[in-house]
Amino acid sequence: MTLSALAAEPDPMTVEALRRVVDDQIGPRARGAIYQNVDGAFEVLAVIRDPERARALLGRRGAQWAVIVKDVLRPGAEPFAVCSAWTTSDYLVREATATGGVK
């Protein structure tokens, strides 16, 4: 097997490990959820797991994902993309439903 063939075939274990890291960083944020942290309260409008799209939205070469949110505490707030990892200072105000809508 050539070096170029190895580079073309992603290692399934590496892909699974990266998926788990991304899942942990996104946390319980899903479309329709509202979460709060020291920066405010945000409704999740979309979760972007496509790295190319996330990089374009965030302008960051290393981005693997993005969450598009809207600040629910500011009237007229515009949606924006973030990729801050879920931490112990974040908490859900409202969980998303399976369809991504309001419960």
Short mmCIF file of C-alpha atoms in Angstrom, two decimals:
data_model
loop_
_atom_site.label_atom_id
_atom_site.label_comp_id
_atom_site.label_asym_id
_atom_site.label_seq_id
_atom_site.Cartn_x
_atom_site.Cartn_y
_atom_site.Cartn_z
CA MET A 1 0.00 0.00 0.00
CA THR A 2 1.39 3.40 -0.94
CA LEU A 3 1.54 6.46 1.29
CA SER A 4 -1.10 8.22 -0.84
CA ALA A 5 -3.43 5.21 -0.46
CA LEU A 6 -3.01 5.34 3.32
CA ALA A 7 -3.82 9.05 3.37
CA ALA A 8 -6.95 8.49 1.27
CA GLU A 9 -8.42 5.90 3.65
CA PRO A 10 -9.47 7.34 7.02
CA ASP A 11 -8.77 5.09 9.95
CA PRO A 12 -12.17 4.02 11.39
CA MET A 13 -10.87 4.20 14.97
CA THR A 14 -9.57 7.73 14.44
CA VAL A 15 -12.84 8.81 12.82
CA GLU A 16 -14.81 7.36 15.76
CA ALA A 17 -12.52 9.04 18.31
CA LEU A 18 -12.93 12.41 16.58
CA ARG A 19 -16.72 11.93 16.48
CA ARG A 20 -16.74 11.33 20.23
CA VAL A 21 -14.61 14.40 20.90
CA VAL A 22 -16.96 16.53 18.77
CA ASP A 23 -20.02 15.07 20.55
CA ASP A 24 -18.47 15.91 23.94
CA GLN A 25 -17.62 19.45 22.84
CA ILE A 26 -21.11 20.10 21.44
CA GLY A 27 -22.70 18.58 24.55
CA PRO A 28 -26.50 18.51 24.78
CA ARG A 29 -26.92 21.38 22.34
CA ALA A 30 -29.32 20.38 19.59
CA ARG A 31 -31.72 22.35 17.40
CA GLY A 32 -34.41 23.90 19.59
CA ALA A 33 -32.49 23.69 22.86
CA ILE A 34 -31.86 26.75 25.00
CA TYR A 35 -28.74 26.87 27.13
CA GLN A 36 -27.25 29.43 29.45
CA ASN A 37 -23.75 30.32 30.59
CA VAL A 38 -21.87 33.39 31.82
CA ASP A 39 -22.20 34.98 28.36
CA GLY A 40 -26.02 34.79 28.25
CA ALA A 41 -28.85 32.50 27.17
CA PHE A 42 -28.94 31.08 23.67
CA GLU A 43 -31.38 29.16 21.50
CA VAL A 44 -29.71 26.62 19.23
CA LEU A 45 -30.86 27.14 15.65
CA ALA A 46 -28.54 24.60 13.99
CA VAL A 47 -25.65 22.28 14.73
CA ILE A 48 -23.09 22.09 11.93
CA ARG A 49 -20.97 18.93 11.94
CA ASP A 50 -19.46 19.37 8.49
CA PRO A 51 -15.91 20.66 9.11
CA GLU A 52 -15.70 22.57 5.81
CA ARG A 53 -18.94 24.45 6.52
CA ALA A 54 -17.93 25.07 10.14
CA ARG A 55 -14.58 26.49 9.02
CA ALA A 56 -16.29 28.80 6.54
CA LEU A 57 -18.80 30.03 9.15
CA LEU A 58 -16.22 30.60 11.85
CA GLY A 59 -13.23 31.65 9.77
CA ARG A 60 -11.08 29.15 11.68
CA ARG A 61 -8.95 26.58 9.85
CA GLY A 62 -9.16 24.00 12.62
CA ALA A 63 -12.92 24.09 13.27
CA GLN A 64 -14.60 20.69 13.20
CA TRP A 65 -18.11 21.88 14.11
CA ALA A 66 -20.19 24.97 14.82
CA VAL A 67 -23.42 25.81 16.58
CA ILE A 68 -25.61 28.60 15.24
CA VAL A 69 -27.34 30.34 18.13
CA LYS A 70 -29.50 33.35 18.88
CA ASP A 71 -29.25 35.34 22.11
CA VAL A 72 -32.70 35.05 23.70
CA LEU A 73 -32.02 37.83 26.22
CA ARG A 74 -31.45 40.52 23.57
CA PRO A 75 -34.51 41.59 21.57
CA GLY A 76 -33.73 41.64 17.87
CA ALA A 77 -30.50 39.69 18.27
CA GLU A 78 -29.10 38.20 15.07
CA PRO A 79 -28.05 34.54 14.85
CA PHE A 80 -24.31 33.85 14.99
CA ALA A 81 -21.99 30.85 14.93
CA VAL A 82 -19.96 29.64 17.90
CA CYS A 83 -17.73 26.67 18.58
CA SER A 84 -17.13 27.01 22.28
CA ALA A 85 -16.98 23.61 23.93
CA TRP A 86 -19.68 22.63 26.42
CA THR A 87 -18.36 23.02 29.97
CA THR A 88 -19.60 22.63 33.52
CA SER A 89 -20.56 26.34 33.52
CA ASP A 90 -23.10 25.70 30.72
CA TYR A 91 -26.54 24.32 31.49
CA LEU A 92 -29.72 23.56 29.61
CA VAL A 93 -32.70 25.78 30.19
CA ARG A 94 -34.81 23.81 27.70
CA GLU A 95 -33.96 20.52 26.03
CA ALA A 96 -34.55 20.05 22.32
CA THR A 97 -37.12 17.50 21.21
CA ALA A 98 -36.24 14.62 18.91
CA THR A 99 -37.42 16.68 15.92
CA GLY A 100 -35.46 19.75 17.00
CA GLY A 101 -38.52 21.76 17.91
CA VAL A 102 -40.00 23.07 21.12
CA LYS A 103 -41.21 20.60 23.72
#
